[in-house]
mmCIF file of C-alpha atoms in Angstrom:
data_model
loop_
_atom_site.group_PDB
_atom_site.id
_atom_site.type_symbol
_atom_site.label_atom_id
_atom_site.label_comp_id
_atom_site.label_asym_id
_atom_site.label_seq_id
_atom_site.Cartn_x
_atom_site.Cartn_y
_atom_site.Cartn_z
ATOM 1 C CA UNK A 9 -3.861 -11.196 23.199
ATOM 2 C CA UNK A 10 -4.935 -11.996 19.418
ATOM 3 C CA UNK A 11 -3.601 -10.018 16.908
ATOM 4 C CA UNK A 12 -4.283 -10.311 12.927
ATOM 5 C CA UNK A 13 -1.134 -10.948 12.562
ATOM 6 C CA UNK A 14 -1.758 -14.235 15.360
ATOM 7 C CA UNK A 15 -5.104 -14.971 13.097
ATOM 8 C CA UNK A 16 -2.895 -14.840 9.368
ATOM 9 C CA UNK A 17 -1.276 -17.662 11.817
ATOM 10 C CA UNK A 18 -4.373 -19.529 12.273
ATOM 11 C CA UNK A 19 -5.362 -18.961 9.001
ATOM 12 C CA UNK A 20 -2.170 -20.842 7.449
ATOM 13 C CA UNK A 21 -2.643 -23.663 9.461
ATOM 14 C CA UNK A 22 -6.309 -24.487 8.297
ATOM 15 C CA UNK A 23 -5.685 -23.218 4.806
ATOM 16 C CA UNK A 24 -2.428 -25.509 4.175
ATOM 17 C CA UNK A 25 -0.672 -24.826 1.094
ATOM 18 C CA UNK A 26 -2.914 -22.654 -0.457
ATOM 19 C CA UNK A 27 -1.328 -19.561 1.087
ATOM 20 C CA UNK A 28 1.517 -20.194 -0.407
ATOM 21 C CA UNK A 29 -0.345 -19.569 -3.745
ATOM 22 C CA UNK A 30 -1.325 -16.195 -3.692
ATOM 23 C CA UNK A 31 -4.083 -14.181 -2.467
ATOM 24 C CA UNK A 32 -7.047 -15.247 -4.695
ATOM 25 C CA UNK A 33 -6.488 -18.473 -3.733
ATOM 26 C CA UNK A 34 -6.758 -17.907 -0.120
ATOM 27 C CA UNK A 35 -9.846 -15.410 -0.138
ATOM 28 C CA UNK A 36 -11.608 -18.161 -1.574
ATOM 29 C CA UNK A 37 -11.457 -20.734 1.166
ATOM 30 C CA UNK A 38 -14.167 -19.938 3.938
ATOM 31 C CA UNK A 39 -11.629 -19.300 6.660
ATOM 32 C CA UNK A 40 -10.177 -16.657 5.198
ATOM 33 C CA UNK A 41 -13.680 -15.164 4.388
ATOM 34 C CA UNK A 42 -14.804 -14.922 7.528
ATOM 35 C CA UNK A 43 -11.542 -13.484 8.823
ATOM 36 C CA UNK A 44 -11.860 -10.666 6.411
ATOM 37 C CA UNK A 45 -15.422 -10.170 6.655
ATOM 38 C CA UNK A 46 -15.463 -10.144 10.238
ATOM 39 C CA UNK A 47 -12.684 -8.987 11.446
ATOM 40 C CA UNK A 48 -12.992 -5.172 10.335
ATOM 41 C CA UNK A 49 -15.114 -3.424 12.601
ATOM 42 C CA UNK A 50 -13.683 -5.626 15.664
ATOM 43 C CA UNK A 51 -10.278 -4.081 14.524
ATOM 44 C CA UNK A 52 -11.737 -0.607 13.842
ATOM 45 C CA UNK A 53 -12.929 -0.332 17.364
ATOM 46 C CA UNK A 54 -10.424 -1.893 19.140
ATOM 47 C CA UNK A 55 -8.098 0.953 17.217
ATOM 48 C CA UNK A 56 -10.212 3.698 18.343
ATOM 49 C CA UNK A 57 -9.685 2.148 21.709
ATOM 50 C CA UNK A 58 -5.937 1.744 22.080
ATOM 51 C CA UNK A 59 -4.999 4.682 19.858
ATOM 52 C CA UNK A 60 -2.799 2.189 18.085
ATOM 53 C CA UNK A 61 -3.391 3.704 14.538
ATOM 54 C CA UNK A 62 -1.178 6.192 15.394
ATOM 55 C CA UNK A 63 1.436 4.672 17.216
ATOM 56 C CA UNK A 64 4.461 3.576 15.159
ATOM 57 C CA UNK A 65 5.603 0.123 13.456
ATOM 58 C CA UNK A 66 8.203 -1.760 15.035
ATOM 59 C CA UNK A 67 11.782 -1.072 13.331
ATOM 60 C CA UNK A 68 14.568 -2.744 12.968
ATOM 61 C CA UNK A 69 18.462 -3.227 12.489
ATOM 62 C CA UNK A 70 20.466 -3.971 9.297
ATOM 63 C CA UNK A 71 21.533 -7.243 10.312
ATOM 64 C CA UNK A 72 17.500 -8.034 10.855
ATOM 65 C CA UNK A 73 16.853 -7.403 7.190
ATOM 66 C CA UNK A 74 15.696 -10.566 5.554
ATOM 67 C CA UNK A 75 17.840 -12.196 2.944
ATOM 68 C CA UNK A 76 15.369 -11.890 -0.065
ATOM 69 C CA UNK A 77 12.322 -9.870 0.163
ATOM 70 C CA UNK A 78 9.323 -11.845 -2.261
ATOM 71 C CA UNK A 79 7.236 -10.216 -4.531
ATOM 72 C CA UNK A 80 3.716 -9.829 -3.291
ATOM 73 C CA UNK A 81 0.695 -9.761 -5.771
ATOM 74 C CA UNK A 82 2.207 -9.116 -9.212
ATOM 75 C CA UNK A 83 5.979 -9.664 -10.096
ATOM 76 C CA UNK A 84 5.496 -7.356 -13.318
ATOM 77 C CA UNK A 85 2.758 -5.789 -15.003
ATOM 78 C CA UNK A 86 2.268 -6.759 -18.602
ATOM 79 C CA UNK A 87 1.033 -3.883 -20.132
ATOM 80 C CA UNK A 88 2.604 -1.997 -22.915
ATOM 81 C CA UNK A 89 2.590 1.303 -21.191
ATOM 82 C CA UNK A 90 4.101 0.194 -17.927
ATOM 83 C CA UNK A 91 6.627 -1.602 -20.488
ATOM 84 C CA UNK A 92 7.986 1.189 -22.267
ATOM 85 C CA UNK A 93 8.554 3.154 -19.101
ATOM 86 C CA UNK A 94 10.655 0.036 -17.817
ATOM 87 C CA UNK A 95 12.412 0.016 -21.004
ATOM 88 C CA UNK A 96 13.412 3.694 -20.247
ATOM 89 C CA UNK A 97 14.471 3.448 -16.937
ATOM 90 C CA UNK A 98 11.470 5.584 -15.988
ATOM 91 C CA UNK A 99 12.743 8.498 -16.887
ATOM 92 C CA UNK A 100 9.482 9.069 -18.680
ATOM 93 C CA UNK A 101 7.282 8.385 -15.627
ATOM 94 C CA UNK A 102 4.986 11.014 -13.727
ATOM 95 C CA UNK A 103 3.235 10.299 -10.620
ATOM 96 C CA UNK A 104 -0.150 12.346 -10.963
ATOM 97 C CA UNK A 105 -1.487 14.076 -7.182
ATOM 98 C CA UNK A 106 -5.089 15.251 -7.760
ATOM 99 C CA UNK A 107 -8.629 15.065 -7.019
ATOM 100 C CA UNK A 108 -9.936 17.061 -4.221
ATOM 101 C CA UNK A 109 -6.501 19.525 -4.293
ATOM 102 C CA UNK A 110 -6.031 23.168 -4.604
ATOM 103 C CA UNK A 111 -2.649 22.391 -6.818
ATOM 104 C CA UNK A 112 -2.601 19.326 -8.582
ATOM 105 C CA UNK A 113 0.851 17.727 -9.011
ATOM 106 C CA UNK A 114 3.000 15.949 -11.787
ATOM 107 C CA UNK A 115 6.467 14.453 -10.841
ATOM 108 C CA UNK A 116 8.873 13.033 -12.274
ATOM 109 C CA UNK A 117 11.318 10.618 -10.299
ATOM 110 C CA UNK A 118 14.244 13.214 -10.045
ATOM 111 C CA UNK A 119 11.614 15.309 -9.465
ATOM 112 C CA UNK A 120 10.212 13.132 -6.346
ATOM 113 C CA UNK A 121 14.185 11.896 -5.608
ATOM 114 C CA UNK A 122 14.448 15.541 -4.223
ATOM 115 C CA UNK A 123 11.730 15.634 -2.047
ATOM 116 C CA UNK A 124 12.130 14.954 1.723
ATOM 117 C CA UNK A 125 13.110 11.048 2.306
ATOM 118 C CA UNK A 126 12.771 8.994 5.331
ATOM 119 C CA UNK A 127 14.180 5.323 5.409
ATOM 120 C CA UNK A 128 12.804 2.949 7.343
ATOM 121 C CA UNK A 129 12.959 -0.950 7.800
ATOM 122 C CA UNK A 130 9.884 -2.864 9.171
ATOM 123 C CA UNK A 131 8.232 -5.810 8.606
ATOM 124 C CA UNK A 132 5.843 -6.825 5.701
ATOM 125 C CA UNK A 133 3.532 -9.187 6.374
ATOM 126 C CA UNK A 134 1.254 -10.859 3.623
ATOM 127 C CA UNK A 135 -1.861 -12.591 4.132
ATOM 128 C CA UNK A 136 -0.429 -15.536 1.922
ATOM 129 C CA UNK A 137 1.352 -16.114 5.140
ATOM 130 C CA UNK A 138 5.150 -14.753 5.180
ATOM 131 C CA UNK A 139 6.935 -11.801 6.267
ATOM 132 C CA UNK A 140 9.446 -10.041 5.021
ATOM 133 C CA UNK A 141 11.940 -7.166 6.568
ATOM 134 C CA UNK A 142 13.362 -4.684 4.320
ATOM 135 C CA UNK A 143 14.599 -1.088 4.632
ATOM 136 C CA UNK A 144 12.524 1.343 2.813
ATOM 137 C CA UNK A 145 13.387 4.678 1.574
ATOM 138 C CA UNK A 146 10.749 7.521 -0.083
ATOM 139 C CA UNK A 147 9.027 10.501 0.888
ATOM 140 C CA UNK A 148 6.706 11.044 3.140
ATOM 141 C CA UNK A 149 3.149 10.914 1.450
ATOM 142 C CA UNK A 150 2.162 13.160 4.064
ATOM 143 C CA UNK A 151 4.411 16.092 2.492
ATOM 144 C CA UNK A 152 2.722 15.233 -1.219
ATOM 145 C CA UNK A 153 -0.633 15.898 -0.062
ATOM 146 C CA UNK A 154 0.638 18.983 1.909
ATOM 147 C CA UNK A 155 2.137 20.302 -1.314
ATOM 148 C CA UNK A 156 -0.922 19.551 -3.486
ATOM 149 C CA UNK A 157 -3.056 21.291 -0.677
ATOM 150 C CA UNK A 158 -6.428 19.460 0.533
ATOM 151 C CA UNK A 159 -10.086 20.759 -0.188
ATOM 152 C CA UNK A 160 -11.274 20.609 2.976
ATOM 153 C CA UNK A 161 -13.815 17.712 1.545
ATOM 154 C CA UNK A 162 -11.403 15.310 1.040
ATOM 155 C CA UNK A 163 -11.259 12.322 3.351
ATOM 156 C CA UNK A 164 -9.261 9.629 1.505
ATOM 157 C CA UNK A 165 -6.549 8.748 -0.626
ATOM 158 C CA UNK A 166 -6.888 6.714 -3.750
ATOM 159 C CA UNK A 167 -3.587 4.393 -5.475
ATOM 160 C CA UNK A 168 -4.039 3.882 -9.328
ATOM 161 C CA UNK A 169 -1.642 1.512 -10.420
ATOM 162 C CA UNK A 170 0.003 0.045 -13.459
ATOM 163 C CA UNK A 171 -0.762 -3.433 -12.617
ATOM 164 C CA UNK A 172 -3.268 -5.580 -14.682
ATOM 165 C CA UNK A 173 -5.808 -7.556 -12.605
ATOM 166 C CA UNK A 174 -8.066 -9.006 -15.348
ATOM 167 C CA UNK A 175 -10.069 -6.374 -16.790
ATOM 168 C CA UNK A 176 -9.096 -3.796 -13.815
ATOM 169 C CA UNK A 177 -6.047 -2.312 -12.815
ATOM 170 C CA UNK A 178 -5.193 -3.075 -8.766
ATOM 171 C CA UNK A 179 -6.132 0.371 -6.670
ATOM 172 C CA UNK A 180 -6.424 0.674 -3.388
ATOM 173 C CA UNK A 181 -7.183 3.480 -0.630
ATOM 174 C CA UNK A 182 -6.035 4.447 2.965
ATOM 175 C CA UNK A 183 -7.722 7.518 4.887
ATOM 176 C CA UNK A 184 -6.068 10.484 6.231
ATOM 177 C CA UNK A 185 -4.921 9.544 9.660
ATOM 178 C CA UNK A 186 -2.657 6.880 8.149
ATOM 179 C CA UNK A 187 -2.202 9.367 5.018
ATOM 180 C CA UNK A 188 -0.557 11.432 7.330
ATOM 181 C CA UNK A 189 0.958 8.758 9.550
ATOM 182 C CA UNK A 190 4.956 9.559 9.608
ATOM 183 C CA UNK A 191 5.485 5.959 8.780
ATOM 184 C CA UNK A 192 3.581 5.666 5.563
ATOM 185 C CA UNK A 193 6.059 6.788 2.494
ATOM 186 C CA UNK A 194 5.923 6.681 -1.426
ATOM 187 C CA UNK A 195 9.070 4.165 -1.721
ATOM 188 C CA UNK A 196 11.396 3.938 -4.362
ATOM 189 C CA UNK A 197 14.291 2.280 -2.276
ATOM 190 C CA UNK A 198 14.605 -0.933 -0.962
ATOM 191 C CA UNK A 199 17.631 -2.139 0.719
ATOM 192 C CA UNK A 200 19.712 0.327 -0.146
ATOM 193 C CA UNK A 201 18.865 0.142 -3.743
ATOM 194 C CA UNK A 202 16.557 1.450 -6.773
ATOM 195 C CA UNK A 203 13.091 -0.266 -6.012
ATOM 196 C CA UNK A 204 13.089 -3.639 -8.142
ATOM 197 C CA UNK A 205 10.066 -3.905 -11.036
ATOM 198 C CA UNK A 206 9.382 -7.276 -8.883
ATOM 199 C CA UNK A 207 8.715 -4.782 -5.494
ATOM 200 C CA UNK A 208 6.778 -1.967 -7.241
ATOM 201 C CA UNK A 209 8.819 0.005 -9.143
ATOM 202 C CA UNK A 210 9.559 2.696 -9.703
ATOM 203 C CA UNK A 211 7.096 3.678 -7.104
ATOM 204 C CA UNK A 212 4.874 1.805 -4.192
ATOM 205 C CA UNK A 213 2.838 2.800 -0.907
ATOM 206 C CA UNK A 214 4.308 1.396 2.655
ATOM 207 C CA UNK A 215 1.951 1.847 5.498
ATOM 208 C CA UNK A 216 2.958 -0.261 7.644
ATOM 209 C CA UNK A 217 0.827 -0.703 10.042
ATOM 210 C CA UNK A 218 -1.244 -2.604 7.416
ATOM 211 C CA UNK A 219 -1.328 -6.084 5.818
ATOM 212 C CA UNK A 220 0.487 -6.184 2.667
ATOM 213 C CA UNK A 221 -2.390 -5.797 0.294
ATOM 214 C CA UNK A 222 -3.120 -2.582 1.405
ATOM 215 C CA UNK A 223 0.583 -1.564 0.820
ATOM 216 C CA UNK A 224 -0.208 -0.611 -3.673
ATOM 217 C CA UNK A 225 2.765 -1.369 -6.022
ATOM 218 C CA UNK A 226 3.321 0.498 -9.331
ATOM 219 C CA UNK A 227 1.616 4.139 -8.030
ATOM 220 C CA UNK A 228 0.426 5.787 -10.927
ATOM 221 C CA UNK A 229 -1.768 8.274 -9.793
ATOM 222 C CA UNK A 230 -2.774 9.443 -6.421
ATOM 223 C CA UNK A 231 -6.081 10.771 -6.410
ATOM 224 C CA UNK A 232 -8.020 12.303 -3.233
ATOM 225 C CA UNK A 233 -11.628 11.461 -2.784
ATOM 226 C CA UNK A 234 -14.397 12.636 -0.736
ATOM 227 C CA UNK A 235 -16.180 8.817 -0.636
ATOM 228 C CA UNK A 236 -15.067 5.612 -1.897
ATOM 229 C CA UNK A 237 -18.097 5.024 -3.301
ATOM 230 C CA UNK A 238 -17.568 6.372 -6.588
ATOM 231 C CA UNK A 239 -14.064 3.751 -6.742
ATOM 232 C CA UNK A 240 -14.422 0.170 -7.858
ATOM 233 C CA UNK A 241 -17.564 -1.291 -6.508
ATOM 234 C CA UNK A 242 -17.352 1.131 -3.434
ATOM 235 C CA UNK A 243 -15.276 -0.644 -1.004
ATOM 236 C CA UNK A 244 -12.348 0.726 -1.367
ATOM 237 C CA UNK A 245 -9.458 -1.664 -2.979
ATOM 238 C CA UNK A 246 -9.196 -4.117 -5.406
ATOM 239 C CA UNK A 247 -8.978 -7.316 -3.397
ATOM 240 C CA UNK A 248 -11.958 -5.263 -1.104
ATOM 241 C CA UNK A 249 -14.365 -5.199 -4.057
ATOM 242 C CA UNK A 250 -13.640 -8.738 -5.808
ATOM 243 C CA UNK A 251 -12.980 -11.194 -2.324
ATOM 244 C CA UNK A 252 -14.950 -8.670 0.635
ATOM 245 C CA UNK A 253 -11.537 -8.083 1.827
ATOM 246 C CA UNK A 254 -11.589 -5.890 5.190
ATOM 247 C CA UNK A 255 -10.831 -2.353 3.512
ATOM 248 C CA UNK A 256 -9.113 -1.565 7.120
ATOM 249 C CA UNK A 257 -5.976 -4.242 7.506
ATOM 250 C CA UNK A 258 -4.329 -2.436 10.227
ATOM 251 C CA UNK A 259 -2.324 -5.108 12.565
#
């Protein structure tokens, strides 16, 4: 049976040492094109078929937990905002809920420490070719969204982050089956410890039944949407708009 993650396999064979030097790199070679271009609606439909989207991720023991866990995408934003809440230990953050809500939400870490946690360790796989397993601790993203109440328009779920990417700061965007999927989490644990700036402090996305992209680092704000259309260029992520990434990486 192929899989995406057999094809990221493929993929690194033709594509050599460029996926070991980061994503741009790799969305520009035409066999990595065509596998994100292509491979979306094959995957949508073969989701719909097997009901996979809401089955759960493989987990794993401690003693599976890889030695050192890379940093995907940026290592550390450069701006000055993102600095100064470093600086403070983010005790100055606030993750924003909004959008399409009945009660809009601002938390701050203690604030979000509080909530309901789950910890979980699964496997991260990047389309520059590795994988990673770590143990992930946060709170459910499902719960947010309960708390912040939906309009009954909204449809997706929207990740501003603090990271630069040229002129635009990375976003990206699941929909509400795998906004609600008990797996996917706003982490601020990894391993047993505070989430490091390198992994998306203080706060990232895991839903991990997705390739890594998809998993946003640095969560600002949280916004639900009715369309996508109105985010980016309309496709629904950063790497989506600027390399026709598939907008659904589910694996």
């Amino acid at each position: 049976m192929i899989t995406r993650r057999s094809l990221i396999g493929s993929l690194g064979v033709s594509a050599g040492g460029l996926l070991l030097s980061g994503c741009d790199r790799i969305a520009a070679t035409p066999a990595a094109r065509g596998f994100f271009e292509g491979s979306e609606t094959l995957t949508r439909d073969v989701s719909r078929l097997t009901g996979s989207r809401h089955a759960l991720a493989q987990e794993f023991s401690d003693a599976q937990i890889s030695a050192t866990f890379r940093s995907n995408g940026t290592s550390r934003p450069g701006n000055a905002d993102y600095a100064e809440l470093a600086a403070n230990g983010f005790r100055d953050y606030r993750l924003r809920v909004d959008g399409l809500v009945r009660r809009p939400l601002t938390l701050s870490m203690d604030q979000i420490h509080r909530l309901p946690r789950r910890t979980q360790t699964t496997r991260h796989d990047c389309v520059e070719g590795w994988s990673a397993i770590g143990k992930w601790t946060g709170t459910p993203l499902g719960g947010l969204l309960r708390d912040a109440d939906l309009m009954p328009a909204a449809r997706y779920v929207v990740f501003h982050c603090a990271d630069d990417y040229g002129s635009s700061k990375y976003y990206e965007s699941i929909d509400l089956l795998d906004a609600f999927h008990p797996q996917t989490i706003m982490a601020w644990g990894l391993n047993g410890h505070a989430l490091p700036i390198a992994n998306g402090a203080p706060l990232r996305l895991r839903v991990e039944r997705q390739l890594g992209y998809k998993h946003a680092k640095y969560v600002m704000r949280i916004e639900v949407v009715d369309s996508l259309l109105r985010i980016g260029a309309g496709k629904g992520g950063y790497w989506e708009d600027s390399n026709d990434y598939a907008w659904f990486a589910g694996i």
